Amino acid sequence: MSSATADEFETHRPRLFGLAYRMLGSAEEAEDAVQDAYLRFSGADRTGIEYPAAWLAKVVTNLCLSRLTSARARREHYVGTWLPEPVITSDGTLGPLESAEQRDAVSMAMLILLERLSPTERAVYVLREAFGYGHREIAGVLHLSEANCRQLYRRAVQRVGEERSRFEAVPERQEELVVSFLTAARDGDLAGLEKLLTADVVWSSDGGGKVSAARRPVEGLDKVARLSVGGAERFAAGLDFTAAEVNGETGLAAWAGDTLVGMVAFEVRDGRIAHIRVVVNPDKLGFVRRQLTRAA
């Protein structure tokens, strides 16, 4: 590939990564899909590519559809709760997140909801919602009829919308909640935690069988408050925590010295923490570790 062609591809890389990540819920696999697209672009006959952005989006989408099929088979045997790979979003990695709706679209909650869709439904939904593609354009990407794409989109919206909770649009309040949560957990302040958590709060942790983590979600105010205190005593006492925007949500990065050992994302509803998602599977921390290292 010539340097000019390589430079041209790089102008599309952020958008392609954002597409692949929303499709796959895995930053590492998204990078692989984008790299595969790069290789195909480098070997393609450029005279047949009138619109590189559209051509590359089509290639990445179909690469992700192939990966989703094998990924779902692997997740059937995943140890414990599966959560998406965390991504720092304050650096524009997934594009500008200037509104509550944009942050909601890349939240862990949304990515988990997208897991309920078939691979094709997910592709239609992501292309339409996140990238503003028309149904005719989506039909061309997926080699489907326009009517079929409309039907798939309606079905996806219905399935996602059934349990979709709106994103809390007050980042400053989120950060206050997270700081207060960490302080109360470390102080063993159960009463303080109860004021910060919703009655139906949920704690989900993803260790992938590689490190210690709750295999199933923990639900309810009392259980989550006690788990938070116990976790702070047993596991977090020697760790340092830094604030980070994780998938559009206020979160924390947990460090043991210079080693990133976990990422925590907090979903906020009605001014209280409604869901705590903890990723400690080391296989899922490589991408976010590189992000944080570059930012340091």
mmCIF file with all atom_site columns, C-alpha atoms in Angstrom, residues 46-257:
data_model
loop_
_atom_site.group_PDB
_atom_site.id
_atom_site.type_symbol
_atom_site.label_atom_id
_atom_site.label_alt_id
_atom_site.label_comp_id
_atom_site.label_asym_id
_atom_site.label_entity_id
_atom_site.label_seq_id
_atom_site.pdbx_PDB_ins_code
_atom_site.Cartn_x
_atom_site.Cartn_y
_atom_site.Cartn_z
_atom_site.occupancy
_atom_site.B_iso_or_equiv
_atom_site.pdbx_formal_charge
_atom_site.auth_seq_id
_atom_site.auth_comp_id
_atom_site.auth_asym_id
_atom_site.auth_atom_id
_atom_site.pdbx_PDB_model_num
ATOM 1   C CA . ARG A 1 46  ? -8.897  1.116   -6.218 1.00 0.00 ? 46  ARG A CA 1
ATOM 2   C CA . THR A 1 47  ? -10.567 1.816   -9.563 1.00 0.00 ? 47  THR A CA 1
ATOM 3   C CA . GLY A 1 48  ? -13.525 -0.204  -8.346 1.00 0.00 ? 48  GLY A CA 1
ATOM 4   C CA . ILE A 1 49  ? -13.898 1.744   -5.081 1.00 0.00 ? 49  ILE A CA 1
ATOM 5   C CA . GLU A 1 50  ? -15.839 4.920   -5.820 1.00 0.00 ? 50  GLU A CA 1
ATOM 6   C CA . TYR A 1 51  ? -16.593 5.772   -2.187 1.00 0.00 ? 51  TYR A CA 1
ATOM 7   C CA . PRO A 1 52  ? -13.909 4.414   0.194  1.00 0.00 ? 52  PRO A CA 1
ATOM 8   C CA . ALA A 1 53  ? -15.856 5.273   3.368  1.00 0.00 ? 53  ALA A CA 1
ATOM 9   C CA . ALA A 1 54  ? -18.889 3.255   2.243  1.00 0.00 ? 54  ALA A CA 1
ATOM 10  C CA . TRP A 1 55  ? -16.724 0.412   0.901  1.00 0.00 ? 55  TRP A CA 1
ATOM 11  C CA . LEU A 1 56  ? -14.816 0.128   4.184  1.00 0.00 ? 56  LEU A CA 1
ATOM 12  C CA . ALA A 1 57  ? -17.964 0.309   6.310  1.00 0.00 ? 57  ALA A CA 1
ATOM 13  C CA . LYS A 1 58  ? -19.404 -2.554  4.290  1.00 0.00 ? 58  LYS A CA 1
ATOM 14  C CA . VAL A 1 59  ? -16.235 -4.623  4.699  1.00 0.00 ? 59  VAL A CA 1
ATOM 15  C CA . VAL A 1 60  ? -16.034 -4.021  8.455  1.00 0.00 ? 60  VAL A CA 1
ATOM 16  C CA . THR A 1 61  ? -19.723 -4.759  8.990  1.00 0.00 ? 61  THR A CA 1
ATOM 17  C CA . ASN A 1 62  ? -19.488 -8.093  7.222  1.00 0.00 ? 62  ASN A CA 1
ATOM 18  C CA . LEU A 1 63  ? -16.253 -8.995  8.997  1.00 0.00 ? 63  LEU A CA 1
ATOM 19  C CA . CYS A 1 64  ? -18.038 -8.315  12.292 1.00 0.00 ? 64  CYS A CA 1
ATOM 20  C CA . LEU A 1 65  ? -21.028 -10.444 11.284 1.00 0.00 ? 65  LEU A CA 1
ATOM 21  C CA . SER A 1 66  ? -18.666 -13.367 10.761 1.00 0.00 ? 66  SER A CA 1
ATOM 22  C CA . ARG A 1 67  ? -16.970 -12.736 14.101 1.00 0.00 ? 67  ARG A CA 1
ATOM 23  C CA . LEU A 1 68  ? -20.261 -12.426 15.963 1.00 0.00 ? 68  LEU A CA 1
ATOM 24  C CA . THR A 1 69  ? -21.257 -15.956 15.041 1.00 0.00 ? 69  THR A CA 1
ATOM 25  C CA . SER A 1 70  ? -18.101 -17.468 16.556 1.00 0.00 ? 70  SER A CA 1
ATOM 26  C CA . ALA A 1 71  ? -18.162 -15.026 19.498 1.00 0.00 ? 71  ALA A CA 1
ATOM 27  C CA . ARG A 1 72  ? -21.638 -16.168 20.515 1.00 0.00 ? 72  ARG A CA 1
ATOM 28  C CA . ALA A 1 73  ? -20.523 -19.770 20.469 1.00 0.00 ? 73  ALA A CA 1
ATOM 29  C CA . ARG A 1 74  ? -17.614 -18.895 22.790 1.00 0.00 ? 74  ARG A CA 1
ATOM 30  C CA . ARG A 1 75  ? -19.847 -16.915 25.130 1.00 0.00 ? 75  ARG A CA 1
ATOM 31  C CA . GLU A 1 76  ? -22.070 -19.942 25.675 1.00 0.00 ? 76  GLU A CA 1
ATOM 32  C CA . HIS A 1 77  ? -19.136 -21.437 27.588 1.00 0.00 ? 77  HIS A CA 1
ATOM 33  C CA . TYR A 1 78  ? -17.954 -18.204 29.225 1.00 0.00 ? 78  TYR A CA 1
ATOM 34  C CA . VAL A 1 79  ? -17.246 -18.545 32.939 1.00 0.00 ? 79  VAL A CA 1
ATOM 35  C CA . GLY A 1 80  ? -19.469 -16.225 34.966 1.00 0.00 ? 80  GLY A CA 1
ATOM 36  C CA . THR A 1 81  ? -21.038 -12.989 33.765 1.00 0.00 ? 81  THR A CA 1
ATOM 37  C CA . TRP A 1 82  ? -19.963 -11.656 30.368 1.00 0.00 ? 82  TRP A CA 1
ATOM 38  C CA . LEU A 1 83  ? -19.513 -7.889  30.152 1.00 0.00 ? 83  LEU A CA 1
ATOM 39  C CA . PRO A 1 84  ? -18.297 -5.803  27.201 1.00 0.00 ? 84  PRO A CA 1
ATOM 40  C CA . GLU A 1 85  ? -14.667 -4.772  27.060 1.00 0.00 ? 85  GLU A CA 1
ATOM 41  C CA . PRO A 1 86  ? -14.366 -1.343  28.687 1.00 0.00 ? 86  PRO A CA 1
ATOM 42  C CA . VAL A 1 87  ? -13.245 1.615   26.586 1.00 0.00 ? 87  VAL A CA 1
ATOM 43  C CA . ILE A 1 88  ? -12.222 5.093   27.720 1.00 0.00 ? 88  ILE A CA 1
ATOM 44  C CA . THR A 1 89  ? -14.516 7.435   25.817 1.00 0.00 ? 89  THR A CA 1
ATOM 45  C CA . SER A 1 90  ? -13.281 10.853  26.947 1.00 0.00 ? 90  SER A CA 1
ATOM 46  C CA . ASP A 1 91  ? -10.543 10.769  24.279 1.00 0.00 ? 91  ASP A CA 1
ATOM 47  C CA . GLY A 1 92  ? -12.936 10.470  21.349 1.00 0.00 ? 92  GLY A CA 1
ATOM 48  C CA . THR A 1 93  ? -12.134 6.820   20.664 1.00 0.00 ? 93  THR A CA 1
ATOM 49  C CA . LEU A 1 94  ? -15.800 6.099   19.936 1.00 0.00 ? 94  LEU A CA 1
ATOM 50  C CA . GLY A 1 95  ? -16.499 9.505   18.461 1.00 0.00 ? 95  GLY A CA 1
ATOM 51  C CA . PRO A 1 96  ? -17.915 12.631  20.097 1.00 0.00 ? 96  PRO A CA 1
ATOM 52  C CA . LEU A 1 97  ? -20.252 11.936  23.025 1.00 0.00 ? 97  LEU A CA 1
ATOM 53  C CA . GLU A 1 98  ? -21.738 15.367  23.522 1.00 0.00 ? 98  GLU A CA 1
ATOM 54  C CA . SER A 1 99  ? -25.265 14.370  24.508 1.00 0.00 ? 99  SER A CA 1
ATOM 55  C CA . ALA A 1 100 ? -26.905 11.962  26.920 1.00 0.00 ? 100 ALA A CA 1
ATOM 56  C CA . GLU A 1 101 ? -28.200 9.970   23.944 1.00 0.00 ? 101 GLU A CA 1
ATOM 57  C CA . GLN A 1 102 ? -24.718 9.579   22.466 1.00 0.00 ? 102 GLN A CA 1
ATOM 58  C CA . ARG A 1 103 ? -23.300 8.384   25.796 1.00 0.00 ? 103 ARG A CA 1
ATOM 59  C CA . ASP A 1 104 ? -26.227 6.027   26.244 1.00 0.00 ? 104 ASP A CA 1
ATOM 60  C CA . ALA A 1 105 ? -25.506 4.461   22.850 1.00 0.00 ? 105 ALA A CA 1
ATOM 61  C CA . VAL A 1 106 ? -22.048 3.220   23.953 1.00 0.00 ? 106 VAL A CA 1
ATOM 62  C CA . SER A 1 107 ? -22.877 2.405   27.575 1.00 0.00 ? 107 SER A CA 1
ATOM 63  C CA . MET A 1 108 ? -22.291 -1.098  28.856 1.00 0.00 ? 108 MET A CA 1
ATOM 64  C CA . ALA A 1 109 ? -26.030 -1.428  29.444 1.00 0.00 ? 109 ALA A CA 1
ATOM 65  C CA . MET A 1 110 ? -26.739 -0.743  25.774 1.00 0.00 ? 110 MET A CA 1
ATOM 66  C CA . LEU A 1 111 ? -24.011 -3.081  24.535 1.00 0.00 ? 111 LEU A CA 1
ATOM 67  C CA . ILE A 1 112 ? -25.447 -5.836  26.722 1.00 0.00 ? 112 ILE A CA 1
ATOM 68  C CA . LEU A 1 113 ? -28.915 -5.195  25.293 1.00 0.00 ? 113 LEU A CA 1
ATOM 69  C CA . LEU A 1 114 ? -27.472 -5.463  21.778 1.00 0.00 ? 114 LEU A CA 1
ATOM 70  C CA . GLU A 1 115 ? -26.330 -8.989  22.653 1.00 0.00 ? 115 GLU A CA 1
ATOM 71  C CA . ARG A 1 116 ? -29.997 -9.973  22.542 1.00 0.00 ? 116 ARG A CA 1
ATOM 72  C CA . LEU A 1 117 ? -30.249 -9.171  18.856 1.00 0.00 ? 117 LEU A CA 1
ATOM 73  C CA . SER A 1 118 ? -29.341 -11.491 16.050 1.00 0.00 ? 118 SER A CA 1
ATOM 74  C CA . PRO A 1 119 ? -26.112 -10.501 14.284 1.00 0.00 ? 119 PRO A CA 1
ATOM 75  C CA . THR A 1 120 ? -28.055 -9.049  11.333 1.00 0.00 ? 120 THR A CA 1
ATOM 76  C CA . GLU A 1 121 ? -30.475 -7.157  13.592 1.00 0.00 ? 121 GLU A CA 1
ATOM 77  C CA . ARG A 1 122 ? -27.504 -5.734  15.440 1.00 0.00 ? 122 ARG A CA 1
ATOM 78  C CA . ALA A 1 123 ? -25.860 -4.587  12.217 1.00 0.00 ? 123 ALA A CA 1
ATOM 79  C CA . VAL A 1 124 ? -29.036 -2.863  11.034 1.00 0.00 ? 124 VAL A CA 1
ATOM 80  C CA . TYR A 1 125 ? -29.570 -1.197  14.418 1.00 0.00 ? 125 TYR A CA 1
ATOM 81  C CA . VAL A 1 126 ? -25.990 0.052   14.763 1.00 0.00 ? 126 VAL A CA 1
ATOM 82  C CA . LEU A 1 127 ? -25.769 1.356   11.204 1.00 0.00 ? 127 LEU A CA 1
ATOM 83  C CA . ARG A 1 128 ? -29.096 3.146   11.571 1.00 0.00 ? 128 ARG A CA 1
ATOM 84  C CA . GLU A 1 129 ? -28.843 4.462   15.143 1.00 0.00 ? 129 GLU A CA 1
ATOM 85  C CA . ALA A 1 130 ? -25.128 5.183   15.519 1.00 0.00 ? 130 ALA A CA 1
ATOM 86  C CA . PHE A 1 131 ? -24.160 6.119   11.965 1.00 0.00 ? 131 PHE A CA 1
ATOM 87  C CA . GLY A 1 132 ? -27.356 7.464   10.450 1.00 0.00 ? 132 GLY A CA 1
ATOM 88  C CA . TYR A 1 133 ? -27.474 5.092   7.479  1.00 0.00 ? 133 TYR A CA 1
ATOM 89  C CA . GLY A 1 134 ? -30.694 5.013   5.479  1.00 0.00 ? 134 GLY A CA 1
ATOM 90  C CA . HIS A 1 135 ? -32.462 1.713   4.967  1.00 0.00 ? 135 HIS A CA 1
ATOM 91  C CA . ARG A 1 136 ? -31.449 1.662   1.298  1.00 0.00 ? 136 ARG A CA 1
ATOM 92  C CA . GLU A 1 137 ? -27.786 2.103   2.272  1.00 0.00 ? 137 GLU A CA 1
ATOM 93  C CA . ILE A 1 138 ? -28.069 -0.630  4.913  1.00 0.00 ? 138 ILE A CA 1
ATOM 94  C CA . ALA A 1 139 ? -29.639 -2.942  2.353  1.00 0.00 ? 139 ALA A CA 1
ATOM 95  C CA . GLY A 1 140 ? -26.621 -2.428  0.123  1.00 0.00 ? 140 GLY A CA 1
ATOM 96  C CA . VAL A 1 141 ? -24.212 -3.177  2.966  1.00 0.00 ? 141 VAL A CA 1
ATOM 97  C CA . LEU A 1 142 ? -25.969 -6.387  4.024  1.00 0.00 ? 142 LEU A CA 1
ATOM 98  C CA . HIS A 1 143 ? -27.212 -7.586  0.602  1.00 0.00 ? 143 HIS A CA 1
ATOM 99  C CA . LEU A 1 144 ? -30.817 -7.532  1.815  1.00 0.00 ? 144 LEU A CA 1
ATOM 100 C CA . SER A 1 145 ? -33.961 -5.901  0.522  1.00 0.00 ? 145 SER A CA 1
ATOM 101 C CA . GLU A 1 146 ? -34.868 -2.465  1.827  1.00 0.00 ? 146 GLU A CA 1
ATOM 102 C CA . ALA A 1 147 ? -38.156 -3.843  3.166  1.00 0.00 ? 147 ALA A CA 1
ATOM 103 C CA . ASN A 1 148 ? -36.313 -6.574  5.056  1.00 0.00 ? 148 ASN A CA 1
ATOM 104 C CA . CYS A 1 149 ? -33.977 -4.007  6.612  1.00 0.00 ? 149 CYS A CA 1
ATOM 105 C CA . ARG A 1 150 ? -36.941 -1.944  7.781  1.00 0.00 ? 150 ARG A CA 1
ATOM 106 C CA . GLN A 1 151 ? -38.482 -5.007  9.378  1.00 0.00 ? 151 GLN A CA 1
ATOM 107 C CA . LEU A 1 152 ? -35.218 -5.962  11.077 1.00 0.00 ? 152 LEU A CA 1
ATOM 108 C CA . TYR A 1 153 ? -34.815 -2.419  12.387 1.00 0.00 ? 153 TYR A CA 1
ATOM 109 C CA . ARG A 1 154 ? -38.346 -2.302  13.826 1.00 0.00 ? 154 ARG A CA 1
ATOM 110 C CA . ARG A 1 155 ? -37.769 -5.635  15.533 1.00 0.00 ? 155 ARG A CA 1
ATOM 111 C CA . ALA A 1 156 ? -34.409 -4.502  16.955 1.00 0.00 ? 156 ALA A CA 1
ATOM 112 C CA . VAL A 1 157 ? -35.854 -1.242  18.286 1.00 0.00 ? 157 VAL A CA 1
ATOM 113 C CA . GLN A 1 158 ? -38.666 -3.139  19.971 1.00 0.00 ? 158 GLN A CA 1
ATOM 114 C CA . ARG A 1 159 ? -36.312 -5.673  21.574 1.00 0.00 ? 159 ARG A CA 1
ATOM 115 C CA . VAL A 1 160 ? -33.828 -3.064  22.749 1.00 0.00 ? 160 VAL A CA 1
ATOM 116 C CA . GLY A 1 161 ? -36.483 -0.588  23.851 1.00 0.00 ? 161 GLY A CA 1
ATOM 117 C CA . GLU A 1 162 ? -38.280 -3.035  26.119 1.00 0.00 ? 162 GLU A CA 1
ATOM 118 C CA . GLU A 1 163 ? -35.626 -2.790  28.820 1.00 0.00 ? 163 GLU A CA 1
ATOM 119 C CA . ARG A 1 164 ? -33.677 0.323   27.841 1.00 0.00 ? 164 ARG A CA 1
ATOM 120 C CA . SER A 1 165 ? -33.274 2.812   30.680 1.00 0.00 ? 165 SER A CA 1
ATOM 121 C CA . ARG A 1 166 ? -32.428 6.391   29.796 1.00 0.00 ? 166 ARG A CA 1
ATOM 122 C CA . PHE A 1 167 ? -28.944 7.620   30.555 1.00 0.00 ? 167 PHE A CA 1
ATOM 123 C CA . GLU A 1 168 ? -28.501 10.022  33.470 1.00 0.00 ? 168 GLU A CA 1
ATOM 124 C CA . ALA A 1 169 ? -27.450 13.303  31.873 1.00 0.00 ? 169 ALA A CA 1
ATOM 125 C CA . VAL A 1 170 ? -25.582 14.912  34.771 1.00 0.00 ? 170 VAL A CA 1
ATOM 126 C CA . PRO A 1 171 ? -21.868 13.899  34.608 1.00 0.00 ? 171 PRO A CA 1
ATOM 127 C CA . GLU A 1 172 ? -20.908 16.115  37.559 1.00 0.00 ? 172 GLU A CA 1
ATOM 128 C CA . ARG A 1 173 ? -23.431 14.412  39.806 1.00 0.00 ? 173 ARG A CA 1
ATOM 129 C CA . GLN A 1 174 ? -22.207 11.020  38.612 1.00 0.00 ? 174 GLN A CA 1
ATOM 130 C CA . GLU A 1 175 ? -18.650 11.832  39.641 1.00 0.00 ? 175 GLU A CA 1
ATOM 131 C CA . GLU A 1 176 ? -19.813 12.964  43.085 1.00 0.00 ? 176 GLU A CA 1
ATOM 132 C CA . LEU A 1 177 ? -21.721 9.718   43.503 1.00 0.00 ? 177 LEU A CA 1
ATOM 133 C CA . VAL A 1 178 ? -18.737 7.592   42.493 1.00 0.00 ? 178 VAL A CA 1
ATOM 134 C CA . VAL A 1 179 ? -16.360 9.392   44.870 1.00 0.00 ? 179 VAL A CA 1
ATOM 135 C CA . SER A 1 180 ? -18.890 9.101   47.700 1.00 0.00 ? 180 SER A CA 1
ATOM 136 C CA . PHE A 1 181 ? -19.417 5.420   46.904 1.00 0.00 ? 181 PHE A CA 1
ATOM 137 C CA . LEU A 1 182 ? -15.699 4.650   47.036 1.00 0.00 ? 182 LEU A CA 1
ATOM 138 C CA . THR A 1 183 ? -15.269 6.538   50.308 1.00 0.00 ? 183 THR A CA 1
ATOM 139 C CA . ALA A 1 184 ? -18.244 4.854   51.967 1.00 0.00 ? 184 ALA A CA 1
ATOM 140 C CA . ALA A 1 185 ? -17.153 1.381   50.816 1.00 0.00 ? 185 ALA A CA 1
ATOM 141 C CA . ARG A 1 186 ? -13.629 1.848   52.146 1.00 0.00 ? 186 ARG A CA 1
ATOM 142 C CA . ASP A 1 187 ? -14.953 3.276   55.433 1.00 0.00 ? 187 ASP A CA 1
ATOM 143 C CA . GLY A 1 188 ? -17.365 0.379   55.878 1.00 0.00 ? 188 GLY A CA 1
ATOM 144 C CA . ASP A 1 189 ? -20.222 2.891   55.952 1.00 0.00 ? 189 ASP A CA 1
ATOM 145 C CA . LEU A 1 190 ? -23.284 0.774   55.114 1.00 0.00 ? 190 LEU A CA 1
ATOM 146 C CA . ALA A 1 191 ? -25.698 3.559   55.999 1.00 0.00 ? 191 ALA A CA 1
ATOM 147 C CA . GLY A 1 192 ? -23.848 5.911   53.685 1.00 0.00 ? 192 GLY A CA 1
ATOM 148 C CA . LEU A 1 193 ? -23.930 3.382   50.859 1.00 0.00 ? 193 LEU A CA 1
ATOM 149 C CA . GLU A 1 194 ? -27.660 2.877   51.249 1.00 0.00 ? 194 GLU A CA 1
ATOM 150 C CA . LYS A 1 195 ? -28.173 6.563   50.487 1.00 0.00 ? 195 LYS A CA 1
ATOM 151 C CA . LEU A 1 196 ? -26.219 6.232   47.238 1.00 0.00 ? 196 LEU A CA 1
ATOM 152 C CA . LEU A 1 197 ? -27.756 3.062   45.802 1.00 0.00 ? 197 LEU A CA 1
ATOM 153 C CA . THR A 1 198 ? -31.182 2.350   44.333 1.00 0.00 ? 198 THR A CA 1
ATOM 154 C CA . ALA A 1 199 ? -33.336 -0.271  46.052 1.00 0.00 ? 199 ALA A CA 1
ATOM 155 C CA . ASP A 1 200 ? -32.934 -2.615  43.066 1.00 0.00 ? 200 ASP A CA 1
ATOM 156 C CA . VAL A 1 201 ? -29.221 -1.956  42.502 1.00 0.00 ? 201 VAL A CA 1
ATOM 157 C CA . VAL A 1 202 ? -27.244 -4.693  40.749 1.00 0.00 ? 202 VAL A CA 1
ATOM 158 C CA . TRP A 1 203 ? -23.535 -5.601  40.932 1.00 0.00 ? 203 TRP A CA 1
ATOM 159 C CA . SER A 1 204 ? -22.138 -7.489  37.934 1.00 0.00 ? 204 SER A CA 1
ATOM 160 C CA . SER A 1 205 ? -18.532 -8.611  37.715 1.00 0.00 ? 205 SER A CA 1
ATOM 161 C CA . ASP A 1 206 ? -16.608 -10.237 34.886 1.00 0.00 ? 206 ASP A CA 1
ATOM 162 C CA . GLY A 1 207 ? -13.559 -12.265 35.825 1.00 0.00 ? 207 GLY A CA 1
ATOM 163 C CA . GLY A 1 208 ? -13.853 -14.744 32.970 1.00 0.00 ? 208 GLY A CA 1
ATOM 164 C CA . GLY A 1 209 ? -12.672 -17.509 35.290 1.00 0.00 ? 209 GLY A CA 1
ATOM 165 C CA . LYS A 1 210 ? -9.218  -15.901 35.267 1.00 0.00 ? 210 LYS A CA 1
ATOM 166 C CA . VAL A 1 211 ? -9.485  -13.989 38.564 1.00 0.00 ? 211 VAL A CA 1
ATOM 167 C CA . SER A 1 212 ? -11.848 -14.033 41.529 1.00 0.00 ? 212 SER A CA 1
ATOM 168 C CA . ALA A 1 213 ? -15.235 -12.447 40.778 1.00 0.00 ? 213 ALA A CA 1
ATOM 169 C CA . ALA A 1 214 ? -18.868 -13.118 41.574 1.00 0.00 ? 214 ALA A CA 1
ATOM 170 C CA . ARG A 1 215 ? -20.128 -15.634 39.011 1.00 0.00 ? 215 ARG A CA 1
ATOM 171 C CA . ARG A 1 216 ? -23.675 -14.246 39.051 1.00 0.00 ? 216 ARG A CA 1
ATOM 172 C CA . PRO A 1 217 ? -25.059 -10.720 39.414 1.00 0.00 ? 217 PRO A CA 1
ATOM 173 C CA . VAL A 1 218 ? -25.758 -9.633  42.989 1.00 0.00 ? 218 VAL A CA 1
ATOM 174 C CA . GLU A 1 219 ? -29.076 -7.841  43.375 1.00 0.00 ? 219 GLU A CA 1
ATOM 175 C CA . GLY A 1 220 ? -30.614 -5.650  46.033 1.00 0.00 ? 220 GLY A CA 1
ATOM 176 C CA . LEU A 1 221 ? -29.563 -2.740  48.221 1.00 0.00 ? 221 LEU A CA 1
ATOM 177 C CA . ASP A 1 222 ? -28.448 -4.675  51.296 1.00 0.00 ? 222 ASP A CA 1
ATOM 178 C CA . LYS A 1 223 ? -26.506 -7.351  49.387 1.00 0.00 ? 223 LYS A CA 1
ATOM 179 C CA . VAL A 1 224 ? -24.705 -4.883  47.122 1.00 0.00 ? 224 VAL A CA 1
ATOM 180 C CA . ALA A 1 225 ? -23.836 -2.561  50.011 1.00 0.00 ? 225 ALA A CA 1
ATOM 181 C CA . ARG A 1 226 ? -22.332 -5.448  51.980 1.00 0.00 ? 226 ARG A CA 1
ATOM 182 C CA . LEU A 1 227 ? -20.510 -6.766  48.921 1.00 0.00 ? 227 LEU A CA 1
ATOM 183 C CA . SER A 1 228 ? -19.052 -3.288  48.349 1.00 0.00 ? 228 SER A CA 1
ATOM 184 C CA . VAL A 1 229 ? -17.728 -3.090  51.900 1.00 0.00 ? 229 VAL A CA 1
ATOM 185 C CA . GLY A 1 230 ? -16.420 -6.653  51.846 1.00 0.00 ? 230 GLY A CA 1
ATOM 186 C CA . GLY A 1 231 ? -14.733 -6.127  48.486 1.00 0.00 ? 231 GLY A CA 1
ATOM 187 C CA . ALA A 1 232 ? -13.085 -2.944  49.730 1.00 0.00 ? 232 ALA A CA 1
ATOM 188 C CA . GLU A 1 233 ? -11.729 -4.781  52.774 1.00 0.00 ? 233 GLU A CA 1
ATOM 189 C CA . ARG A 1 234 ? -10.511 -7.936  51.022 1.00 0.00 ? 234 ARG A CA 1
ATOM 190 C CA . PHE A 1 235 ? -9.518  -6.869  47.526 1.00 0.00 ? 235 PHE A CA 1
ATOM 191 C CA . ALA A 1 236 ? -9.317  -3.096  47.199 1.00 0.00 ? 236 ALA A CA 1
ATOM 192 C CA . ALA A 1 237 ? -7.409  -2.133  50.343 1.00 0.00 ? 237 ALA A CA 1
ATOM 193 C CA . GLY A 1 238 ? -4.053  -1.959  48.546 1.00 0.00 ? 238 GLY A CA 1
ATOM 194 C CA . LEU A 1 239 ? -5.326  -0.533  45.274 1.00 0.00 ? 239 LEU A CA 1
ATOM 195 C CA . ASP A 1 240 ? -5.284  2.978   43.904 1.00 0.00 ? 240 ASP A CA 1
ATOM 196 C CA . PHE A 1 241 ? -8.320  4.276   42.028 1.00 0.00 ? 241 PHE A CA 1
ATOM 197 C CA . THR A 1 242 ? -8.432  6.955   39.369 1.00 0.00 ? 242 THR A CA 1
ATOM 198 C CA . ALA A 1 243 ? -11.531 8.485   37.792 1.00 0.00 ? 243 ALA A CA 1
ATOM 199 C CA . ALA A 1 244 ? -12.217 7.657   34.160 1.00 0.00 ? 244 ALA A CA 1
ATOM 200 C CA . GLU A 1 245 ? -15.045 7.972   31.656 1.00 0.00 ? 245 GLU A CA 1
ATOM 201 C CA . VAL A 1 246 ? -15.866 4.338   30.874 1.00 0.00 ? 246 VAL A CA 1
ATOM 202 C CA . ASN A 1 247 ? -18.237 3.769   27.950 1.00 0.00 ? 247 ASN A CA 1
ATOM 203 C CA . GLY A 1 248 ? -19.713 7.207   28.401 1.00 0.00 ? 248 GLY A CA 1
ATOM 204 C CA . GLU A 1 249 ? -20.261 6.661   32.131 1.00 0.00 ? 249 GLU A CA 1
ATOM 205 C CA . THR A 1 250 ? -18.333 7.929   35.120 1.00 0.00 ? 250 THR A CA 1
ATOM 206 C CA . GLY A 1 251 ? -16.119 5.096   36.305 1.00 0.00 ? 251 GLY A CA 1
ATOM 207 C CA . LEU A 1 252 ? -12.961 4.048   38.053 1.00 0.00 ? 252 LEU A CA 1
ATOM 208 C CA . ALA A 1 253 ? -9.691  2.444   37.037 1.00 0.00 ? 253 ALA A CA 1
ATOM 209 C CA . ALA A 1 254 ? -8.164  0.194   39.702 1.00 0.00 ? 254 ALA A CA 1
ATOM 210 C CA . TRP A 1 255 ? -4.365  -0.024  39.899 1.00 0.00 ? 255 TRP A CA 1
ATOM 211 C CA . ALA A 1 256 ? -1.960  -2.263  41.756 1.00 0.00 ? 256 ALA A CA 1
ATOM 212 C CA . GLY A 1 257 ? 1.155   -0.163  41.377 1.00 0.00 ? 257 GLY A CA 1
#
